[in-house]
Steps between C-alpha positions, in 0.01 A plus 500: 500500500684530830698185437592619147609835632735337757641248238559782242661721757734233625603393142553865393730584797694172464553537126610866534744427772646194341553693175687781685703255712839418343678330790369152579597226731616162384302318229153417635516774764270792540592858386671717760206749520523792743173534669196303608181368348248462779174307487284604796206309640277646767167626622319838445316665791316837533582723793263759643203342309139525598346191657295431190806482276606148614735286292591131509856455616617202298341607179640856522840417360811686366749399238788746433771456228788744543848544356734703712857591415770573764711803555768473759522780759863454583721189462435241764281726705201263475277784367343498156235707315259273298267669256278296280169457312232230463143395531270499805215262439240508776157361582227609736229242585194652670298303751135421497487472119545876450648669193592849381285675233477854377328749726282736290447729803878586518757635257609327184715190570357438840369181668276351764482155656186304426387130530565296189137394515392856425700495180461147364179386669394347828540151360864544411725241666846660529815276478770772498508873549814703492628845395843552330704817554820505291781749518824586333734560797836671556656370826800689657675357798816511712647170622742412767687165448632336805760313293701801376728286276233308314168680457338192345519297821406573856220703650401844359254752615330747259282805553353707225190617309325453170274692278251332270288592194160314472483346143208263543209428733209262455259279697451135402197305605418140416143381577216273389172679431149373570483314177816307572718695255863547621627852439834687553465877500810729490431869557790728423483864625667745734258448794612837653846343575796731551706499179821542703603320817807549723619359818786357707621148536766279661666167427690257710706291263667168520681310220222410255200657666368801688226603747343829399230752596356806327296783648314736267506877579218605284147380455416203275201703373490866407321739727131417532505276197519163673234310682371659822739793445785279615850632562649144530870451444686184415701265714677212321731230635643167398807307374704529191755294307792634310502352149851627448 
């Protein structure tokens, strides 16, 4: 589903921009599209988390797909304003074969962290265990381009923020039960997650790729609805490539 979302988003943006673009380079060249289509790859970490809310680093991944247009803030000043929109597709992978389930002792749409063996049996042999948190994001950033004559080349530095709307969350567990039956269980619900996220980020850009980091300013879970009453926030970082 995540791969389908990424592919559909990229195709939609590309087709729309090509349909609107009238000026092209020579035959066989790409359209002269003003803006950037970024594909971010990175890792998802929880700040200010309780000790029991441990995650696996490599498996807790981030994939962002963002289109951002460019508004010049004065000719040859090097400064631009770059608003955009896109998808933030994230995973959390809890350690010690733990997973989120509904917590009946809390409010509606709340969660607690429990061993998978308590849910699917002590004989369950788990092969994969992740949780997906997917957002529709609106990034807004200011950039400074060192090369003031050609903004598409040279180093650039960006600072900004983004706000995101949660549109899907689900856990996915693959395991073999005591009878040798392989099962894949997908559990879609809110889990007490905050429906809106917001935070600040920065990019250090080079021709073709960027280094980026994001720091969330509000909790991943709503107040007292997450496991252990956590007030954890997000910290994401990674590399990105500019598709155009």
